[in-house]
Coordinates of C-alpha atoms in Angstrom, one line a residue:
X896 CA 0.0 0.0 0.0
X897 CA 1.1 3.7 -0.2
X898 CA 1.4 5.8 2.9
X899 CA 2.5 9.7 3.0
X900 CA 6.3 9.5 5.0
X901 CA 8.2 12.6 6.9
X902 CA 11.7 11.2 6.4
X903 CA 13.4 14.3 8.1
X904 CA 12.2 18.0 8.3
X905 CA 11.2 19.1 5.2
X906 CA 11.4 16.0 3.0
X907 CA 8.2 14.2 2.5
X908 CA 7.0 11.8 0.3
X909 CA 5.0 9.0 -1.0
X910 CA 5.9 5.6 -0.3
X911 CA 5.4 1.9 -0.6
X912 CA 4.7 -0.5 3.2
X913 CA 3.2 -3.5 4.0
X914 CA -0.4 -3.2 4.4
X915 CA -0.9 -3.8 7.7
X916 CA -2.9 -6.9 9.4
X917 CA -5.2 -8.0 12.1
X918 CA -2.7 -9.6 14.5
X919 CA -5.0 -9.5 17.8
X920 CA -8.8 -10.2 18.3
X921 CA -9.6 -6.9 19.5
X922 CA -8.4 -5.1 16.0
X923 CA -9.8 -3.6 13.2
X924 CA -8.7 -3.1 9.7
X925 CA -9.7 0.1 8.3
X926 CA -9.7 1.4 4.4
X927 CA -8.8 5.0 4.8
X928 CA -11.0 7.5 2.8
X929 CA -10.2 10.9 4.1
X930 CA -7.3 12.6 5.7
X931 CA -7.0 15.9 7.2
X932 CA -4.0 18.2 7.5
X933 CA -3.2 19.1 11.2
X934 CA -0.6 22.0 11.8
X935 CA 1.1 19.3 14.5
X936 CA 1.7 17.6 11.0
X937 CA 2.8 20.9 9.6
X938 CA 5.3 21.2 12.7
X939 CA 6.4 17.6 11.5
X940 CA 7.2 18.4 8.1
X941 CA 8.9 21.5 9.3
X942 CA 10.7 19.8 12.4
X943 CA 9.0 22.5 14.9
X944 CA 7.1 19.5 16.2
X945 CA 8.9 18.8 19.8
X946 CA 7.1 15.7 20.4
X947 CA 7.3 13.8 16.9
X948 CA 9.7 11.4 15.9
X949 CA 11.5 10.1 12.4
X950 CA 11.0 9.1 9.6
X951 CA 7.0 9.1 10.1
X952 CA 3.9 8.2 8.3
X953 CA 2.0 11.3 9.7
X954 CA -1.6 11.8 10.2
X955 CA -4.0 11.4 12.9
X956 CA -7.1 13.0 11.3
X957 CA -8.5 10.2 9.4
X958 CA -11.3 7.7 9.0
X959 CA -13.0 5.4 6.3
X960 CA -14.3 2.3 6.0
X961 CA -14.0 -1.3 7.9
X962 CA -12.3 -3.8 6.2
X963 CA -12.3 -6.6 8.7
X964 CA -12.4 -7.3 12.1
X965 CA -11.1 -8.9 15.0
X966 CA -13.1 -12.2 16.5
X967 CA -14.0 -10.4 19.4
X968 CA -15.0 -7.4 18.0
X969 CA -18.6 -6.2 17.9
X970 CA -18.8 -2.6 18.5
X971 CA -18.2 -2.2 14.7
X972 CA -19.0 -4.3 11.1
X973 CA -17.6 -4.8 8.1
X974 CA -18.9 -1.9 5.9
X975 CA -19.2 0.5 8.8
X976 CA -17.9 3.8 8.3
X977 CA -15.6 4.8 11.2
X978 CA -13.8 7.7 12.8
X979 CA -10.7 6.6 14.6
X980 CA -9.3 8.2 17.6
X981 CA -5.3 8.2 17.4
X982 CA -4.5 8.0 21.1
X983 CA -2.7 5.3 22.1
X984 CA -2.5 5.1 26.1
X985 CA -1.2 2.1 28.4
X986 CA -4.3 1.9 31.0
X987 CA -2.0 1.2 33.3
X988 CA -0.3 4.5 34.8
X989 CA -1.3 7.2 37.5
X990 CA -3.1 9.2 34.2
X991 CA -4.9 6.2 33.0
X992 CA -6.1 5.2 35.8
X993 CA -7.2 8.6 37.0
X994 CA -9.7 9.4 34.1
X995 CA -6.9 11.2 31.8
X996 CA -5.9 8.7 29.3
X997 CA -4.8 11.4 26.6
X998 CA -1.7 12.0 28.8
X999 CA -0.2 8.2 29.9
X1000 CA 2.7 8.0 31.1
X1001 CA 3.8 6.1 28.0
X1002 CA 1.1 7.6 25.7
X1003 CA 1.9 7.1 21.5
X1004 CA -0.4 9.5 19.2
X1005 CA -0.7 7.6 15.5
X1006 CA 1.4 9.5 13.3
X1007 CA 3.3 11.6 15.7
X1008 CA 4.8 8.7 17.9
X1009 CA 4.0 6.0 15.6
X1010 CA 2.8 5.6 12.1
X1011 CA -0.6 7.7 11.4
X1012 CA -3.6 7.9 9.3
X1013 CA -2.4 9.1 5.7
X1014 CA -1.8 5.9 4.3
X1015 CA -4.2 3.4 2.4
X1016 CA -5.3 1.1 5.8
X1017 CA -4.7 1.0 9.1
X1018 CA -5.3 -1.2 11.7
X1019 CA -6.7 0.2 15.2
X1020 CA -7.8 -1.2 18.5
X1021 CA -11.7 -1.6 18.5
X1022 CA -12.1 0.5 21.3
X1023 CA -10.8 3.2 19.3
X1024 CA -12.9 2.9 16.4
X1025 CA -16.2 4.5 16.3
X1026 CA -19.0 3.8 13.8
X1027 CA -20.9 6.6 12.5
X1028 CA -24.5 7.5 10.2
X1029 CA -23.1 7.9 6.6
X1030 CA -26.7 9.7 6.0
X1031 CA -25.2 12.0 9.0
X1032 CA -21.8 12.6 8.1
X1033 CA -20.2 11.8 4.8
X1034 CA -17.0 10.1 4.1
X1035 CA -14.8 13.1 3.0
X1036 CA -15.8 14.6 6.5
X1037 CA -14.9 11.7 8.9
X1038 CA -11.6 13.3 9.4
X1039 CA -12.7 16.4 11.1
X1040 CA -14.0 14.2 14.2
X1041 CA -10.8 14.3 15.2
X1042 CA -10.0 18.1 15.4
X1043 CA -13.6 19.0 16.6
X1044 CA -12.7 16.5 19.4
X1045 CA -10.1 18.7 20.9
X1046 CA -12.4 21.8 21.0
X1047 CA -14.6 19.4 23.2
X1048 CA -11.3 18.1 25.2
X1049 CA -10.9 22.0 25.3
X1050 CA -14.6 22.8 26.1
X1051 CA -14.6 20.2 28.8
X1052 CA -11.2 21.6 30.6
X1053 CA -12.8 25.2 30.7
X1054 CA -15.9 23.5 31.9
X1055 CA -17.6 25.7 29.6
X1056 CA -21.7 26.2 29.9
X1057 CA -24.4 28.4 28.6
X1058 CA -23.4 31.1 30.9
X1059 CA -20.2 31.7 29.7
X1060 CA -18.3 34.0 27.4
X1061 CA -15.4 32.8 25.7
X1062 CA -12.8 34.3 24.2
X1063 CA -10.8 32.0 21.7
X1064 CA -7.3 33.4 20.7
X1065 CA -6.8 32.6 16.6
X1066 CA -9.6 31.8 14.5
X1067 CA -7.7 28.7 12.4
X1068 CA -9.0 25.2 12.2
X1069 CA -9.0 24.6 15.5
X1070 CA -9.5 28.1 16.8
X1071 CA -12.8 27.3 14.7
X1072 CA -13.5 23.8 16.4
X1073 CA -12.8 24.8 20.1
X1074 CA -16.1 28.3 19.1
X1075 CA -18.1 25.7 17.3
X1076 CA -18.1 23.3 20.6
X1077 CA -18.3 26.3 22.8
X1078 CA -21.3 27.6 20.9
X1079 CA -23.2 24.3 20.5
X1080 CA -23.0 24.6 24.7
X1081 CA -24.8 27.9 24.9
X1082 CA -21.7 30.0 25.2
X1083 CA -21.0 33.2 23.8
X1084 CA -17.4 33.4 21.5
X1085 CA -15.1 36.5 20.6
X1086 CA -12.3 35.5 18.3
X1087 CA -9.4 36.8 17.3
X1088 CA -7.0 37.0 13.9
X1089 CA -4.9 39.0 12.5
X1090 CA -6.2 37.6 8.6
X1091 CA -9.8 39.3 7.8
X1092 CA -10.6 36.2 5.6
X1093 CA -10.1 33.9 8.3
X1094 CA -12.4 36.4 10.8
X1095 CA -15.0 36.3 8.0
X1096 CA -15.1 32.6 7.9
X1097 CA -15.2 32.8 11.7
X1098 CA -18.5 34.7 11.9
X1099 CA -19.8 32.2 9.2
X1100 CA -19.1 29.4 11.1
X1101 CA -21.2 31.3 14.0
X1102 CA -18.6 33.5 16.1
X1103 CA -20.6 36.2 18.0
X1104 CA -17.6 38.3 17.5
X1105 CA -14.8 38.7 16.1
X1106 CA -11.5 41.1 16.5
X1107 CA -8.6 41.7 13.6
X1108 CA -5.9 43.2 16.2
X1109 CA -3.7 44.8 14.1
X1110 CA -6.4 47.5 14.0
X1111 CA -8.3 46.9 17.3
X1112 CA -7.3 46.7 20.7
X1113 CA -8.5 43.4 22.2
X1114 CA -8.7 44.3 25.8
X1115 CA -11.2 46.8 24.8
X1116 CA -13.2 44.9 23.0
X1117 CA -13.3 42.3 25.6
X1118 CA -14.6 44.7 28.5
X1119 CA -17.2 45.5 25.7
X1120 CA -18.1 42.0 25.2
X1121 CA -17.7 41.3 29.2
X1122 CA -19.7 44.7 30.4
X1123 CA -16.3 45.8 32.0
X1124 CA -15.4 42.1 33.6
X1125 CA -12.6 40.4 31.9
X1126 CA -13.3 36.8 30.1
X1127 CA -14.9 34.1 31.8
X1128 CA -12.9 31.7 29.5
X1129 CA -9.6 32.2 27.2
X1130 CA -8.6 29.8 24.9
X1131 CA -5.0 30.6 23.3
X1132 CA -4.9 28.7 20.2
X1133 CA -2.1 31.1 18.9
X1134 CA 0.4 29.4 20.9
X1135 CA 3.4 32.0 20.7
X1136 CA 5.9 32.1 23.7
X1137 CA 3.7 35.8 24.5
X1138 CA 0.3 34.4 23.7
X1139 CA -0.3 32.5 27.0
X1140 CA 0.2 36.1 29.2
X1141 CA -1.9 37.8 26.9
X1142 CA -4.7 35.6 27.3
X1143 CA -4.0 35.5 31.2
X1144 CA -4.0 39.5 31.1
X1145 CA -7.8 39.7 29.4
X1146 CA -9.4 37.5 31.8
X1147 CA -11.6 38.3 34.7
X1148 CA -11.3 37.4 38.7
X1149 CA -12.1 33.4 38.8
X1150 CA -11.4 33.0 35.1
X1151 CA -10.5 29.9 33.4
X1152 CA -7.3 30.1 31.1
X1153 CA -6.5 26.8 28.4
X1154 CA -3.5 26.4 26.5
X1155 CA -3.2 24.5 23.2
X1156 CA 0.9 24.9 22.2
X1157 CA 3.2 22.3 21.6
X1158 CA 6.2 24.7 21.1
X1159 CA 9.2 24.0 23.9
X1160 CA 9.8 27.6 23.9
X1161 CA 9.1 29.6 27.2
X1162 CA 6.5 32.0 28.0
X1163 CA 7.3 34.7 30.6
X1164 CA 4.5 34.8 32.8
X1165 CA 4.3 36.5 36.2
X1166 CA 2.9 34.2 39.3
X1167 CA 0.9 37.7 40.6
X1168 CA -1.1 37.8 37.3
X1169 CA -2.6 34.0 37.9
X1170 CA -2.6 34.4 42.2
X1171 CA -4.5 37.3 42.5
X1172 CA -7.5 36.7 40.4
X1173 CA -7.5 32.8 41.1
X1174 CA -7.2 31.6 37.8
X1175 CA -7.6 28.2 36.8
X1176 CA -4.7 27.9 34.1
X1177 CA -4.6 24.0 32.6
X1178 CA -3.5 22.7 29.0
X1179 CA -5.8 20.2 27.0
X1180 CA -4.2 17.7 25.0
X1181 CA -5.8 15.8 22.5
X1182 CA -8.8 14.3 23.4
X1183 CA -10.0 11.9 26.1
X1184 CA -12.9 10.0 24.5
X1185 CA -15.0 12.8 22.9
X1186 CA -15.9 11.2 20.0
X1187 CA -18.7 10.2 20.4
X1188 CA -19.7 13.6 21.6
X1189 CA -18.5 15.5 18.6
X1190 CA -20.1 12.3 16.4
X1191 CA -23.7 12.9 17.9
X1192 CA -23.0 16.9 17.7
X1193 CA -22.3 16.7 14.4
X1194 CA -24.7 14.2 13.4
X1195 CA -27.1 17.1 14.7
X1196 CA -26.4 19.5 12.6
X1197 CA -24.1 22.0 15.5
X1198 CA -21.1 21.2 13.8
X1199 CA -20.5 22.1 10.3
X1200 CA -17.0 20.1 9.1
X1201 CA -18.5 21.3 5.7
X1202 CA -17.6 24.8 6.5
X1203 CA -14.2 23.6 7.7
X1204 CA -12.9 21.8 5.6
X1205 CA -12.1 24.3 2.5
X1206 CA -10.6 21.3 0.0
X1207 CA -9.8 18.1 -0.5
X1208 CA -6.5 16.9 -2.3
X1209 CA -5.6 13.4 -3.6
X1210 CA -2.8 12.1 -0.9
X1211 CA -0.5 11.7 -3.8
X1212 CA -0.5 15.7 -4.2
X1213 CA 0.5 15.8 -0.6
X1214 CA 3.3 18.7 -1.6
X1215 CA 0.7 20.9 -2.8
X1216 CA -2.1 20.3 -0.3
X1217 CA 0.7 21.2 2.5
X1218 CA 1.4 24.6 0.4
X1219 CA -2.2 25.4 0.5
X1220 CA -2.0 24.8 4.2
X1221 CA 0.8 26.9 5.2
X1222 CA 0.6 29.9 2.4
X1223 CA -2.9 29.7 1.9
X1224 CA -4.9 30.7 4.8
X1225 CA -6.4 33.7 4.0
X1226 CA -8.5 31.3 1.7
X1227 CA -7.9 27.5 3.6
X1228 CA -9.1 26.5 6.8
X1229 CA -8.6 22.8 7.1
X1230 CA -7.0 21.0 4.1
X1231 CA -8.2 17.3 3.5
X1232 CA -7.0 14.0 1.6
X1233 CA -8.8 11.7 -0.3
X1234 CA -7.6 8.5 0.0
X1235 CA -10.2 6.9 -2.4

């Protein structure tokens, strides 16, 4: 089979692998149909990734359709359509066992840690495979379960509710995900950007505001949005070394504070800021078994992976769907692979 493959930092390609097989009970073998680009794939490609390793089949927004099953699998069929989570986690550790299995001890995300999603079929653990309507959600959108899965992760960290405003920092794929989530919870969602396309697509996909900040200032328009409080909820998916104080700057006493970034670079951030208003200041990491939250969301109609996902690429052209991603995104939002 054919699988996309980051040899090193910026040198990808398309390759030939053994197509992988059932080897335990409790597997499933899955024809991949749709792919979608993550920038944690982007980081790969570019080496800014700190946690990935090489060379890597990358990808862990993906799905398709079952191909065959383990002997003791019957949470899924041959001919279901399936999402498939990529975390990987022991069961066995303090993190596990605590209700956090996105960040085991010895946790392995498919196609950061080990091989991923953009190749012709996979094989995953059944528990990680989730079936959903085709009538509800088409093939070619199966891969953004996955992405809208971390704003639910997110959503869940914040504990965000009907009563809150939210204030999501970057309005790219997953800056998009995380106000979608938010919304379909009751919440109201400020976003940021410094790209007027991107804020546009933003309001589309149902922001109840938005902010270009190289010609507003944000802290005013969040007392405007607040009534003179601060945010509720800040979410920085910018993830710069000086994006996580300037989130903990706009919030208000009691605030909750999430952080998305993946960089190893440090953030200067003074202990005073957090201490005297009591924030509550946690990351969120992938997900920990949302998908079958985001599948019955979306099944609903509250998500709209139609809106966000902008185009769709054979995985062949892998080269040029990465261009769009990085030096297109006044016009992309989440590039996608087909597979078929």
């Amino acid at each position: 089979m054919k699988a996309v493959l980051v040899e090193r930092p910026m040198e990808i390609r398309i390759v030939d692998v053994p197509k992988p097989e059932i080897k335990r009970d409790d597997e499933v073998l899955v024809k991949v149909c749709s792919g979608g680009i993550c920038g944690s794939d982007i980081g790969i490609y570019r080496g800014t990734n700190a946690l990935a390793t090489y060379p890597r089949i990358i990808g862990h927004e993906f799905g398709g359709i079952v191909e065959a099953v383990g002997i003791s699998v019957s949470s899924v069929r041959v001919g279901d359509h399936v999402a498939v989570d990529p975390v990987r986690a022991c069961g066995h550790c303090y993190a596990c066992t605590h209700g956090f299995p996105n960040v085991c001890a010895k946790l392995e995300v498919c196609g950061v840690h080990r091989d991923g999603g953009f190749s012709e079929y996979v094989v995953a653990p059944a528990k990680d495979v989730y079936a959903v309507d085709p009538a509800g959600i088409p093939l070619e959108h199966l891969c953004a379960i996955e992405p809208y899965s971390i704003g639910a992760e997110v959503s869940a960290r914040a504990s965000i509710s009907a009563d809150d405003s939210v204030l999501v920092m970057g309005s790219g794929p997953i800056g998009n995900c995380i106000m979608q989530v938010a919304r379909a919870k009751g919440a109201r969602v400020m976003m940021t950007d410094l790209l007027d396309a991107r804020l546009e697509r933003a309001v589309d996909m149902g922001a109840d505001r938005v902010v270009n900040t190289t010609r507003e200032d944000l802290k005013t328009a969040v007392l405007d949005f607040t009534q003179g409080e601060g945010m509720p909820v800040v979410v920085d998916s910018i993830c710069q070394d000086w994006s996580l104080d300037a989130a903990i700057q706009l919030t208000c006493p009691a605030a909750r504070v999430v952080a998305l970034g993946t960089s190893d670079k440090v953030s200067s951030i003074r202990q005073l800021d957090i201490v005297k208003k009591e924030l509550t200041v946690v990351g969120s990491r992938l997900n920990n078994r949302r998908f079958p939250e985001v599948i019955k969301l979306m099944s609903a109609g509250k998500l709209t992976p139609d809106k966000l996902c902008t185009s769709i690429h054979p995985f062949t052209q892998i080269e040029h769907a990465l261009d769009r991603a990085i030096n297109h995104q006044d016009e992309e939002c989440k590039v996608t692979l087909s597979f078929t």
